[in-house]
Amino acid sequence: MILELDCGNTLIKWRVLNPKTHKATSVQVIRGIEELLPQVTQQDILLTSLDWGRLVSVRSDEETQAIIQAMHQQLGIAMAVAKPAAQLAGVTNGYQEPQRLGMDRWLAVLGAYHHTQGPCLVIDLGTAVTVDWVDPQGQHLGGFITPGLPMLRTQLQLHTRRVRYSVEEAQQALHSLEPGTSTGQAVERGCLLMLRAYIEKQIGSAQAQLGAQCSILVTGGDLEIVADLPAVQSVPDLVFQGLAIACPYPFSINA
């Protein structure tokens, strides 16, 4: 069994994958590695069958190394780490300096092209929203980075004294896209509509330049806010799919 980790700036996503059946446990989200160990060790069947791990991290080298050491010390497994590449599995990195493309973006692009085998638009909605374009030959054409919904909300709250409302109000506000009749509704719906309009523009531009056959793949914690748009495919584990390409299982699954 393989332990897979996606170590983002704020949260860590993890799951366990069976390399023989390609079935995985549901993705769990934690804030720190100290939360991971109790969760895994509570599942005895997973703990006893873990023999390897792989991870992608956008954290500092020191933080990433600490996670690797913790996995070795607490779970007794080695961890492979996804690294930048100029070209891999038929996909060419479009950055002038390939090592500067965020690893989560690179893996999402790898996973998307492997998934579609054709032109695609890769949208990851998290703390930031990233959009990457890939042509029919697997050439990454570059992309865009904008604030995500949490960041847009936070910036308004930081820089305007009277923009204050509860988490509950924020959640309730998104049940409708009518004009808001409270500050919470106005902020939440305004930010959501802004993001949706941006994504719709990206989809239209990509289909115009890459062709109507261009696949639209969406991933990330906030993927639901655009999942209803025409032609959108929701692929929650897209980064994990790319991780499997970057760090293939080193042992024979028939052993």
CSV table of C-alpha atoms in Angstrom, one decimal:
chain,number,residue,atom,x,y,z
A,1,MET,CA,0.0,0.0,0.0
A,2,ILE,CA,1.2,3.5,-0.8
A,3,LEU,CA,0.8,6.5,1.4
A,4,GLU,CA,0.3,9.7,-0.7
A,5,LEU,CA,0.8,13.2,0.6
A,6,ASP,CA,0.0,16.6,-1.0
A,7,CYS,CA,1.6,19.1,1.3
A,8,GLY,CA,0.2,22.5,0.4
A,9,ASN,CA,0.9,25.9,1.9
A,10,THR,CA,-1.8,25.6,4.5
A,11,LEU,CA,-3.2,22.1,4.5
A,12,ILE,CA,-1.9,18.5,3.9
A,13,LYS,CA,-4.1,16.1,1.9
A,14,TRP,CA,-3.4,12.4,2.3
A,15,ARG,CA,-4.8,9.0,1.2
A,16,VAL,CA,-3.6,5.4,0.9
A,17,LEU,CA,-3.6,3.7,-2.5
A,18,ASN,CA,-3.6,0.0,-3.4
A,19,PRO,CA,-1.2,-0.3,-6.4
A,20,LYS,CA,-2.8,-3.6,-7.5
A,21,THR,CA,-6.4,-2.4,-7.7
A,22,HIS,CA,-5.7,1.3,-8.1
A,23,LYS,CA,-8.3,1.9,-5.4
A,24,ALA,CA,-7.7,4.6,-2.8
A,25,THR,CA,-9.1,5.6,0.5
A,26,SER,CA,-11.0,8.9,0.6
A,27,VAL,CA,-8.8,11.9,0.8
A,28,GLN,CA,-8.3,13.3,4.3
A,29,VAL,CA,-7.3,16.9,5.0
A,30,ILE,CA,-5.2,17.9,8.0
A,31,ARG,CA,-3.3,21.1,9.1
A,32,GLY,CA,-0.1,19.5,10.2
A,33,ILE,CA,1.9,16.3,10.1
A,34,GLU,CA,1.2,15.7,13.8
A,35,GLU,CA,-2.4,15.1,12.9
A,36,LEU,CA,-1.5,12.6,10.2
A,37,LEU,CA,0.2,10.0,12.4
A,38,PRO,CA,-2.8,9.4,14.8
A,39,GLN,CA,-5.2,9.1,11.9
A,40,VAL,CA,-3.1,6.5,10.1
A,41,THR,CA,-2.2,4.6,13.2
A,42,GLN,CA,-5.9,4.3,14.1
A,43,GLN,CA,-6.4,2.3,11.0
A,44,ASP,CA,-4.5,-0.9,11.8
A,45,ILE,CA,-5.1,-2.5,8.4
A,46,LEU,CA,-3.5,0.5,6.6
A,47,LEU,CA,-0.6,0.8,9.1
A,48,THR,CA,0.4,-2.9,8.8
A,49,SER,CA,0.2,-2.9,5.0
A,50,LEU,CA,2.1,0.4,4.2
A,51,ASP,CA,5.4,-0.3,2.5
A,52,TRP,CA,6.2,2.9,0.6
A,53,GLY,CA,5.1,6.6,0.2
A,54,ARG,CA,5.3,9.5,-2.1
A,55,LEU,CA,4.7,13.2,-1.7
A,56,VAL,CA,4.5,16.5,-3.4
A,57,SER,CA,5.3,19.6,-1.3
A,58,VAL,CA,5.3,23.3,-1.9
A,59,ARG,CA,6.7,23.9,1.5
A,60,SER,CA,10.3,24.8,2.4
A,61,ASP,CA,13.0,22.1,2.1
A,62,GLU,CA,13.3,22.0,5.8
A,63,GLU,CA,9.6,21.4,6.4
A,64,THR,CA,9.5,18.8,3.6
A,65,GLN,CA,12.5,17.0,5.1
A,66,ALA,CA,10.8,17.0,8.5
A,67,ILE,CA,7.8,15.3,7.1
A,68,ILE,CA,9.9,12.7,5.4
A,69,GLN,CA,11.8,11.9,8.6
A,70,ALA,CA,8.5,11.7,10.6
A,71,MET,CA,7.1,9.1,8.1
A,72,HIS,CA,10.3,7.1,8.4
A,73,GLN,CA,10.5,7.2,12.1
A,74,GLN,CA,6.8,6.8,12.9
A,75,LEU,CA,5.6,4.5,10.1
A,76,GLY,CA,8.9,2.9,9.0
A,77,ILE,CA,8.5,3.8,5.3
A,78,ALA,CA,10.6,5.6,2.8
A,79,MET,CA,9.1,8.6,0.9
A,80,ALA,CA,9.7,9.6,-2.7
A,81,VAL,CA,9.5,13.3,-3.4
A,82,ALA,CA,8.2,14.7,-6.7
A,83,LYS,CA,10.9,16.9,-8.3
A,84,PRO,CA,10.7,19.6,-11.1
A,85,ALA,CA,11.3,18.4,-14.6
A,86,ALA,CA,11.7,20.1,-18.0
A,87,GLN,CA,9.9,17.2,-19.6
A,88,LEU,CA,8.1,14.1,-18.3
A,89,ALA,CA,5.7,11.5,-19.6
A,90,GLY,CA,5.0,13.3,-22.9
A,91,VAL,CA,4.5,16.7,-21.2
A,92,THR,CA,6.9,19.6,-21.7
A,93,ASN,CA,7.2,22.3,-18.9
A,94,GLY,CA,6.4,25.7,-20.4
A,95,TYR,CA,8.2,27.8,-17.8
A,96,GLN,CA,11.4,29.5,-18.8
A,97,GLU,CA,12.9,28.1,-15.6
A,98,PRO,CA,11.0,24.8,-15.2
A,99,GLN,CA,12.1,24.4,-11.5
A,100,ARG,CA,10.1,27.6,-10.7
A,101,LEU,CA,6.7,26.1,-11.7
A,102,GLY,CA,4.9,25.1,-8.5
A,103,MET,CA,5.0,21.3,-8.1
A,104,ASP,CA,1.3,21.1,-7.4
A,105,ARG,CA,0.7,22.8,-10.8
A,106,TRP,CA,3.2,20.6,-12.6
A,107,LEU,CA,1.7,17.4,-11.2
A,108,ALA,CA,-1.9,18.6,-12.1
A,109,VAL,CA,-0.7,19.3,-15.6
A,110,LEU,CA,0.9,15.8,-15.8
A,111,GLY,CA,-2.2,14.2,-14.5
A,112,ALA,CA,-4.5,16.2,-16.8
A,113,TYR,CA,-2.6,15.4,-20.0
A,114,HIS,CA,-2.3,11.7,-19.0
A,115,HIS,CA,-6.1,11.8,-18.3
A,116,THR,CA,-7.1,13.4,-21.6
A,117,GLN,CA,-4.3,12.7,-24.0
A,118,GLY,CA,-5.2,15.9,-25.7
A,119,PRO,CA,-5.4,19.7,-25.2
A,120,CYS,CA,-6.7,20.7,-21.8
A,121,LEU,CA,-7.2,23.6,-19.4
A,122,VAL,CA,-6.2,22.7,-15.9
A,123,ILE,CA,-7.9,24.7,-13.1
A,124,ASP,CA,-7.0,24.3,-9.4
A,125,LEU,CA,-9.1,26.2,-7.0
A,126,GLY,CA,-7.5,26.5,-3.6
A,127,THR,CA,-6.0,29.3,-1.5
A,128,ALA,CA,-4.8,30.6,-4.9
A,129,VAL,CA,-6.5,29.8,-8.2
A,130,THR,CA,-4.1,28.5,-10.9
A,131,VAL,CA,-5.0,28.0,-14.5
A,132,ASP,CA,-2.7,26.1,-16.9
A,133,TRP,CA,-2.9,25.6,-20.6
A,134,VAL,CA,-1.7,22.4,-22.4
A,135,ASP,CA,-1.7,22.0,-26.2
A,136,PRO,CA,-2.5,18.7,-28.1
A,137,GLN,CA,1.2,17.7,-28.2
A,138,GLY,CA,1.6,18.0,-24.4
A,139,GLN,CA,3.3,21.4,-24.5
A,140,HIS,CA,2.5,23.4,-21.4
A,141,LEU,CA,1.8,26.9,-22.6
A,142,GLY,CA,2.0,28.6,-19.3
A,143,GLY,CA,-0.8,29.8,-17.1
A,144,PHE,CA,-2.2,32.3,-14.6
A,145,ILE,CA,-2.3,32.7,-10.8
A,146,THR,CA,-5.0,34.7,-9.0
A,147,PRO,CA,-6.2,34.8,-5.4
A,148,GLY,CA,-8.7,32.2,-4.5
A,149,LEU,CA,-12.0,32.7,-2.6
A,150,PRO,CA,-10.4,32.5,0.9
A,151,MET,CA,-7.7,35.0,-0.1
A,152,LEU,CA,-10.1,37.4,-1.6
A,153,ARG,CA,-12.3,37.3,1.5
A,154,THR,CA,-9.3,37.8,3.8
A,155,GLN,CA,-7.9,40.7,1.9
A,156,LEU,CA,-11.3,42.5,2.2
A,157,GLN,CA,-11.4,41.9,5.9
A,158,LEU,CA,-7.8,43.0,6.4
A,159,HIS,CA,-8.2,46.3,4.5
A,160,THR,CA,-11.7,47.4,5.4
A,161,ARG,CA,-12.6,47.9,9.0
A,162,ARG,CA,-16.3,47.2,8.7
A,163,VAL,CA,-16.2,44.0,6.7
A,164,ARG,CA,-16.8,41.5,9.4
A,165,TYR,CA,-19.1,38.5,9.5
A,166,SER,CA,-19.2,34.9,10.8
A,167,VAL,CA,-18.2,31.7,9.1
A,168,GLU,CA,-21.8,30.6,9.3
A,169,GLU,CA,-23.0,33.7,7.5
A,170,ALA,CA,-20.4,33.1,4.8
A,171,GLN,CA,-21.6,29.5,4.3
A,172,GLN,CA,-25.2,30.6,4.1
A,173,ALA,CA,-24.4,33.4,1.7
A,174,LEU,CA,-23.3,31.1,-1.0
A,175,HIS,CA,-26.7,29.3,-1.2
A,176,SER,CA,-27.8,32.1,-3.7
A,177,LEU,CA,-26.2,34.5,-6.1
A,178,GLU,CA,-28.8,37.2,-5.8
A,179,PRO,CA,-27.6,40.7,-4.7
A,180,GLY,CA,-26.6,40.5,-1.0
A,181,THR,CA,-28.7,42.2,1.6
A,182,SER,CA,-25.9,41.9,4.3
A,183,THR,CA,-22.2,42.6,4.2
A,184,GLY,CA,-21.4,38.8,4.4
A,185,GLN,CA,-23.7,38.1,1.5
A,186,ALA,CA,-22.3,41.0,-0.6
A,187,VAL,CA,-18.7,39.9,0.0
A,188,GLU,CA,-19.2,36.2,-0.5
A,189,ARG,CA,-21.4,36.4,-3.6
A,190,GLY,CA,-19.3,39.2,-5.1
A,191,CYS,CA,-16.0,37.2,-4.7
A,192,LEU,CA,-17.7,34.1,-6.0
A,193,LEU,CA,-19.1,35.8,-9.1
A,194,MET,CA,-15.7,37.4,-9.8
A,195,LEU,CA,-14.0,34.0,-9.7
A,196,ARG,CA,-16.7,32.3,-11.9
A,197,ALA,CA,-16.5,35.1,-14.5
A,198,TYR,CA,-12.7,34.7,-14.6
A,199,ILE,CA,-12.9,30.9,-15.0
A,200,GLU,CA,-15.6,31.3,-17.7
A,201,LYS,CA,-13.3,33.7,-19.6
A,202,GLN,CA,-10.4,31.3,-19.3
A,203,ILE,CA,-12.6,28.4,-20.6
A,204,GLY,CA,-13.8,30.5,-23.6
A,205,SER,CA,-10.3,31.6,-24.5
A,206,ALA,CA,-8.8,28.1,-24.2
A,207,GLN,CA,-11.6,26.6,-26.4
A,208,ALA,CA,-11.1,29.4,-29.0
A,209,GLN,CA,-7.3,28.9,-29.2
A,210,LEU,CA,-7.0,25.1,-28.5
A,211,GLY,CA,-10.2,24.0,-30.1
A,212,ALA,CA,-13.6,23.0,-29.0
A,213,GLN,CA,-12.2,19.6,-28.1
A,214,CYS,CA,-10.1,21.1,-25.3
A,215,SER,CA,-10.9,19.3,-22.0
A,216,ILE,CA,-11.7,21.5,-18.9
A,217,LEU,CA,-10.4,19.8,-15.8
A,218,VAL,CA,-11.0,21.3,-12.4
A,219,THR,CA,-9.5,20.3,-9.0
A,220,GLY,CA,-8.8,21.8,-5.6
A,221,GLY,CA,-10.7,22.3,-2.4
A,222,ASP,CA,-13.1,24.9,-3.9
A,223,LEU,CA,-13.8,23.1,-7.2
A,224,GLU,CA,-17.5,23.0,-6.5
A,225,ILE,CA,-17.9,26.7,-7.1
A,226,VAL,CA,-17.4,26.1,-10.9
A,227,ALA,CA,-18.3,22.4,-11.2
A,228,ASP,CA,-21.7,23.3,-12.8
A,229,LEU,CA,-20.2,25.3,-15.7
A,230,PRO,CA,-20.6,23.7,-19.1
A,231,ALA,CA,-17.9,21.2,-20.2
A,232,VAL,CA,-16.2,21.2,-16.8
A,233,GLN,CA,-14.9,17.8,-15.5
A,234,SER,CA,-14.3,17.6,-11.7
A,235,VAL,CA,-11.2,15.6,-10.9
A,236,PRO,CA,-10.5,15.9,-7.2
A,237,ASP,CA,-7.4,13.7,-7.2
A,238,LEU,CA,-5.7,15.3,-10.2
A,239,VAL,CA,-2.5,16.2,-8.3
A,240,PHE,CA,-2.3,12.6,-6.9
A,241,GLN,CA,-2.7,11.3,-10.5
A,242,GLY,CA,0.3,13.4,-11.5
A,243,LEU,CA,2.2,12.3,-8.4
A,244,ALA,CA,1.9,8.7,-9.5
A,245,ILE,CA,3.5,9.6,-12.8
A,246,ALA,CA,6.3,11.6,-11.2
A,247,CYS,CA,7.0,8.9,-8.6
A,248,PRO,CA,6.0,5.5,-10.0
A,249,TYR,CA,5.7,2.6,-7.6
A,250,PRO,CA,9.2,1.0,-7.4
A,251,PHE,CA,8.1,-2.6,-6.7
A,252,SER,CA,6.4,-5.2,-8.8
A,253,ILE,CA,2.8,-5.2,-7.9
A,254,ASN,CA,2.7,-9.0,-8.7
A,255,ALA,CA,5.3,-9.7,-6.0
